[in-house]
Amino acid sequence: MIEFDDPQLPEQDLVLLPDEALRGDEPLGSDATRPDPDAPPPLRGRVRLGGPLAERLSPGQLAADPALAGYLTDQAGTYDYFLVHLSLTFAPTPQRPRLEFAHLALDLSAKPETPPPLAHSMDPMRLTDAVQVTRTRRLGPQLSLLGADASLGEAGRSQEFTSHQPFAQALGLHESTPGWEFRRTVATELTGCHRLRLVVRTAAGSVTDLACTVTAGVKIPLLRRYTRTLPHPLRLEATL
């Protein structure tokens, strides 16, 4: 096993636009620059993106673990591997409206296109919160199933158990469109800095681009989505 230190990542505040503003054709004529008075304002100061920052993995870096170094040597000439670092930072104190979810989507594309690049491994894979849940199963007259608020003529049993609600989970492992999803739980708000890492496998000698899109959702009062796609993808290519 090889341990890597987390590098200092350059961060940027993201201004996320409401999804409705991203749909449809661009307006023409003098109205092209006129703001829509009914459009919701952008989401500012809520999400910061660190990175992405990538380094190519070499057998020399993994020399302390002969098995890992040997695996990488065996793959040479077929695949290159890159360790990619990112982070998402949410406002340190909960703000209104609360962030209900955030999604960091990555899109890997390469030339040549085959074999396609993919997320070889990801960290974290899943983070959960333990939440105590009480579930009551009730039967009423004529064996009808009753809801939790029913009481007349009922017979039932209560059961307590621990539910593990996902707070963060990786998506798209071994695919070209990996990502992470964060969701507010009963116990945890979306706050603080969260480090993310993945190993990208590319065809040896290929030039691979990694594009990033961040989406977040708030309730005002209905759930509204906001999105920001970084204009410049991160380029992964072997330097010999």
Short mmCIF file of C-alpha atoms in Angstrom, two decimals:
data_model
loop_
_atom_site.label_atom_id
_atom_site.label_comp_id
_atom_site.label_asym_id
_atom_site.label_seq_id
_atom_site.Cartn_x
_atom_site.Cartn_y
_atom_site.Cartn_z
CA MET A 1 0.00 0.00 0.00
CA ILE A 2 1.28 3.47 -0.94
CA GLU A 3 0.17 6.63 0.88
CA PHE A 4 0.01 9.94 -1.00
CA ASP A 5 -0.13 13.35 0.66
CA ASP A 6 -3.02 15.58 -0.34
CA PRO A 7 -1.61 18.43 -2.46
CA GLN A 8 -2.60 22.05 -2.05
CA LEU A 9 -5.39 22.52 -4.56
CA PRO A 10 -6.17 25.84 -6.26
CA GLU A 11 -9.78 26.69 -5.39
CA GLN A 12 -12.39 28.74 -7.18
CA ASP A 13 -15.79 29.99 -6.07
CA LEU A 14 -18.47 28.70 -8.37
CA VAL A 15 -21.39 30.81 -9.55
CA LEU A 16 -24.07 28.26 -10.39
CA LEU A 17 -26.81 29.23 -12.83
CA PRO A 18 -30.41 27.97 -12.59
CA ASP A 19 -30.92 25.10 -15.02
CA GLU A 20 -33.81 26.89 -16.73
CA ALA A 21 -31.35 29.53 -17.91
CA LEU A 22 -29.34 26.84 -19.69
CA ARG A 23 -32.21 25.49 -21.79
CA GLY A 24 -33.57 26.58 -25.13
CA ASP A 25 -32.12 28.78 -27.85
CA GLU A 26 -30.14 31.94 -27.25
CA PRO A 27 -32.26 35.09 -27.62
CA LEU A 28 -31.66 37.27 -30.66
CA GLY A 29 -31.64 41.02 -31.26
CA SER A 30 -31.68 43.74 -28.62
CA ASP A 31 -33.14 41.39 -26.00
CA ALA A 32 -30.03 39.18 -26.07
CA THR A 33 -28.42 40.98 -23.12
CA ARG A 34 -31.62 41.93 -21.28
CA PRO A 35 -31.97 39.92 -18.02
CA ASP A 36 -35.17 38.00 -17.42
CA PRO A 37 -36.90 39.76 -14.48
CA ASP A 38 -38.54 36.49 -13.44
CA ALA A 39 -35.36 34.39 -13.53
CA PRO A 40 -34.02 33.30 -10.13
CA PRO A 41 -30.63 34.77 -9.19
CA PRO A 42 -27.48 32.64 -9.54
CA LEU A 43 -26.33 30.62 -6.56
CA ARG A 44 -23.21 32.37 -5.21
CA GLY A 45 -20.86 31.75 -2.33
CA ARG A 46 -22.13 28.26 -1.59
CA VAL A 47 -19.76 25.90 -3.43
CA ARG A 48 -16.02 26.01 -4.10
CA LEU A 49 -14.17 23.57 -6.34
CA GLY A 50 -10.58 22.59 -5.64
CA GLY A 51 -8.52 21.29 -8.56
CA PRO A 52 -8.66 19.17 -10.53
CA LEU A 53 -4.97 18.36 -10.27
CA ALA A 54 -3.41 15.25 -11.81
CA GLU A 55 -0.11 13.39 -11.69
CA ARG A 56 0.93 10.43 -13.79
CA LEU A 57 1.77 7.33 -11.73
CA SER A 58 5.10 5.68 -12.45
CA PRO A 59 6.78 2.50 -11.16
CA GLY A 60 9.37 4.69 -9.44
CA GLN A 61 6.68 6.38 -7.32
CA LEU A 62 5.38 2.96 -6.27
CA ALA A 63 8.76 1.35 -5.61
CA ALA A 64 7.99 1.01 -1.89
CA ASP A 65 5.28 -1.51 -2.82
CA PRO A 66 6.81 -4.09 -5.22
CA ALA A 67 3.42 -5.57 -6.09
CA LEU A 68 2.00 -2.20 -7.14
CA ALA A 69 5.16 -1.25 -9.03
CA GLY A 70 5.08 -4.62 -10.80
CA TYR A 71 1.43 -4.18 -11.74
CA LEU A 72 2.15 -0.78 -13.27
CA THR A 73 5.18 -2.16 -15.13
CA ASP A 74 3.08 -4.99 -16.55
CA GLN A 75 0.50 -2.44 -17.77
CA ALA A 76 3.14 -0.24 -19.48
CA GLY A 77 2.64 -0.03 -23.22
CA THR A 78 -1.09 -0.73 -22.81
CA TYR A 79 -2.37 1.75 -20.21
CA ASP A 80 -1.27 4.91 -18.42
CA TYR A 81 -2.59 5.74 -14.94
CA PHE A 82 -3.16 9.19 -13.43
CA LEU A 83 -4.00 10.11 -9.84
CA VAL A 84 -6.50 13.00 -9.91
CA HIS A 85 -7.20 15.19 -6.84
CA LEU A 86 -10.32 17.34 -6.38
CA SER A 87 -12.28 18.85 -3.54
CA LEU A 88 -15.71 20.33 -2.95
CA THR A 89 -16.12 22.92 -0.20
CA PHE A 90 -19.56 23.97 0.97
CA ALA A 91 -20.25 27.12 2.99
CA PRO A 92 -18.97 26.40 6.54
CA THR A 93 -22.25 27.40 8.22
CA PRO A 94 -25.67 26.38 6.89
CA GLN A 95 -27.25 29.15 4.85
CA ARG A 96 -30.78 29.63 3.57
CA PRO A 97 -31.93 28.11 1.40
CA ARG A 98 -30.10 24.97 2.48
CA LEU A 99 -28.18 22.90 -0.02
CA GLU A 100 -30.13 19.69 -0.48
CA PHE A 101 -27.62 17.99 -2.76
CA ALA A 102 -24.50 18.59 -4.81
CA HIS A 103 -23.18 16.54 -7.70
CA LEU A 104 -19.69 16.64 -9.19
CA ALA A 105 -19.79 15.03 -12.64
CA LEU A 106 -16.63 14.19 -14.59
CA ASP A 107 -16.50 13.40 -18.29
CA LEU A 108 -13.41 11.63 -19.69
CA SER A 109 -12.72 11.78 -23.42
CA ALA A 110 -9.57 10.75 -25.27
CA LYS A 111 -7.82 10.57 -28.61
CA PRO A 112 -7.60 7.86 -29.76
CA GLU A 113 -11.08 7.01 -28.49
CA THR A 114 -10.48 3.29 -27.91
CA PRO A 115 -9.93 1.83 -25.45
CA PRO A 116 -11.91 4.56 -23.66
CA PRO A 117 -10.54 6.20 -20.51
CA LEU A 118 -12.26 5.25 -17.26
CA ALA A 119 -12.28 5.69 -13.51
CA HIS A 120 -10.13 2.78 -12.34
CA SER A 121 -10.73 3.51 -8.63
CA MET A 122 -12.37 6.25 -6.56
CA ASP A 123 -12.22 7.55 -2.99
CA PRO A 124 -14.43 7.95 -1.07
CA MET A 125 -16.78 5.31 -2.41
CA ARG A 126 -19.52 5.85 0.17
CA LEU A 127 -20.00 7.84 3.39
CA THR A 128 -23.11 7.32 5.49
CA ASP A 129 -24.84 8.67 8.58
CA ALA A 130 -26.38 6.29 11.12
CA VAL A 131 -30.00 7.32 11.81
CA GLN A 132 -32.36 5.63 14.29
CA VAL A 133 -35.68 4.77 12.66
CA THR A 134 -38.90 3.48 14.21
CA ARG A 135 -41.23 1.63 11.88
CA THR A 136 -44.70 0.53 12.90
CA ARG A 137 -46.57 -2.19 11.05
CA ARG A 138 -50.31 -2.03 11.67
CA LEU A 139 -53.31 -4.11 10.72
CA GLY A 140 -56.83 -2.74 11.04
CA PRO A 141 -60.34 -4.13 10.61
CA GLN A 142 -60.67 -6.74 7.85
CA LEU A 143 -56.85 -7.00 7.70
CA SER A 144 -56.46 -3.58 6.10
CA LEU A 145 -52.97 -2.08 6.17
CA LEU A 146 -53.01 1.17 8.14
CA GLY A 147 -50.72 4.19 8.05
CA ALA A 148 -48.71 5.48 10.97
CA ASP A 149 -51.50 7.83 12.09
CA ALA A 150 -54.22 5.15 12.26
CA SER A 151 -55.43 4.07 15.68
CA LEU A 152 -59.03 2.79 15.57
CA GLY A 153 -59.27 -0.96 16.02
CA GLU A 154 -55.64 -1.50 15.06
CA ALA A 155 -53.18 -4.22 15.98
CA GLY A 156 -49.51 -3.70 15.30
CA ARG A 157 -45.88 -3.93 16.22
CA SER A 158 -43.15 -1.30 16.39
CA GLN A 159 -39.60 -2.03 15.35
CA GLU A 160 -36.54 0.14 15.90
CA PHE A 161 -33.49 -0.17 13.66
CA THR A 162 -30.54 1.83 12.39
CA SER A 163 -30.66 3.17 8.85
CA HIS A 164 -27.46 4.26 7.12
CA GLN A 165 -28.35 7.26 5.00
CA PRO A 166 -25.81 7.99 2.25
CA PHE A 167 -24.18 11.38 2.67
CA ALA A 168 -21.65 10.99 -0.16
CA GLN A 169 -21.23 8.26 -2.72
CA ALA A 170 -19.16 7.67 -5.82
CA LEU A 171 -20.89 7.07 -9.15
CA GLY A 172 -19.68 5.63 -12.44
CA LEU A 173 -16.78 3.48 -11.25
CA HIS A 174 -15.08 1.80 -14.28
CA GLU A 175 -16.89 4.21 -16.59
CA SER A 176 -15.93 7.34 -18.54
CA THR A 177 -18.48 9.47 -16.64
CA PRO A 178 -17.59 9.10 -12.95
CA GLY A 179 -18.63 11.51 -10.22
CA TRP A 180 -19.71 12.00 -6.62
CA GLU A 181 -23.09 12.88 -5.17
CA PHE A 182 -23.58 14.57 -1.79
CA ARG A 183 -26.96 14.72 -0.07
CA ARG A 184 -28.04 16.44 3.12
CA THR A 185 -29.19 13.92 5.73
CA VAL A 186 -31.13 14.17 8.97
CA ALA A 187 -27.82 14.31 10.84
CA THR A 188 -25.47 16.17 8.48
CA GLU A 189 -25.69 19.42 6.53
CA LEU A 190 -23.66 20.03 3.40
CA THR A 191 -20.81 22.04 4.94
CA GLY A 192 -17.03 21.96 5.02
CA CYS A 193 -14.33 20.67 2.69
CA HIS A 194 -14.43 17.19 1.18
CA ARG A 195 -11.38 15.70 -0.55
CA LEU A 196 -11.95 13.47 -3.58
CA ARG A 197 -9.48 11.28 -5.45
CA LEU A 198 -9.66 8.95 -8.41
CA VAL A 199 -7.25 6.92 -10.49
CA VAL A 200 -7.91 7.37 -14.21
CA ARG A 201 -6.84 4.65 -16.63
CA THR A 202 -6.13 5.78 -20.19
CA ALA A 203 -4.73 4.11 -23.28
CA ALA A 204 -0.92 4.35 -23.31
CA GLY A 205 0.20 7.50 -25.10
CA SER A 206 -3.32 8.89 -25.49
CA VAL A 207 -4.34 12.48 -24.77
CA THR A 208 -7.28 12.55 -22.36
CA ASP A 209 -9.45 15.48 -21.31
CA LEU A 210 -11.32 15.54 -18.00
CA ALA A 211 -14.29 17.93 -17.96
CA CYS A 212 -16.03 18.95 -14.69
CA THR A 213 -19.65 19.95 -14.07
CA VAL A 214 -21.00 20.88 -10.63
CA THR A 215 -24.74 20.80 -9.92
CA ALA A 216 -26.43 21.80 -6.65
CA GLY A 217 -30.03 21.87 -5.48
CA VAL A 218 -31.95 24.03 -3.02
CA LYS A 219 -35.62 24.18 -2.02
CA ILE A 220 -37.27 27.62 -2.50
CA PRO A 221 -39.82 26.07 -1.73
CA LEU A 222 -39.66 23.56 -4.60
CA LEU A 223 -36.38 21.89 -5.46
CA ARG A 224 -34.40 23.98 -7.95
CA ARG A 225 -31.21 22.88 -9.67
CA TYR A 226 -28.19 25.08 -10.41
CA THR A 227 -25.30 24.09 -12.65
CA ARG A 228 -21.79 25.22 -13.58
CA THR A 229 -19.55 23.54 -16.17
CA LEU A 230 -15.87 24.46 -16.06
CA PRO A 231 -14.89 25.99 -19.41
CA HIS A 232 -11.45 24.36 -19.65
CA PRO A 233 -11.01 20.60 -19.15
CA LEU A 234 -7.97 19.15 -17.42
CA ARG A 235 -5.63 17.51 -19.92
CA LEU A 236 -4.00 14.19 -19.01
CA GLU A 237 -1.10 13.05 -21.14
CA ALA A 238 2.08 11.13 -20.50
CA THR A 239 5.30 13.15 -20.38
CA LEU A 240 8.19 10.89 -21.38
#
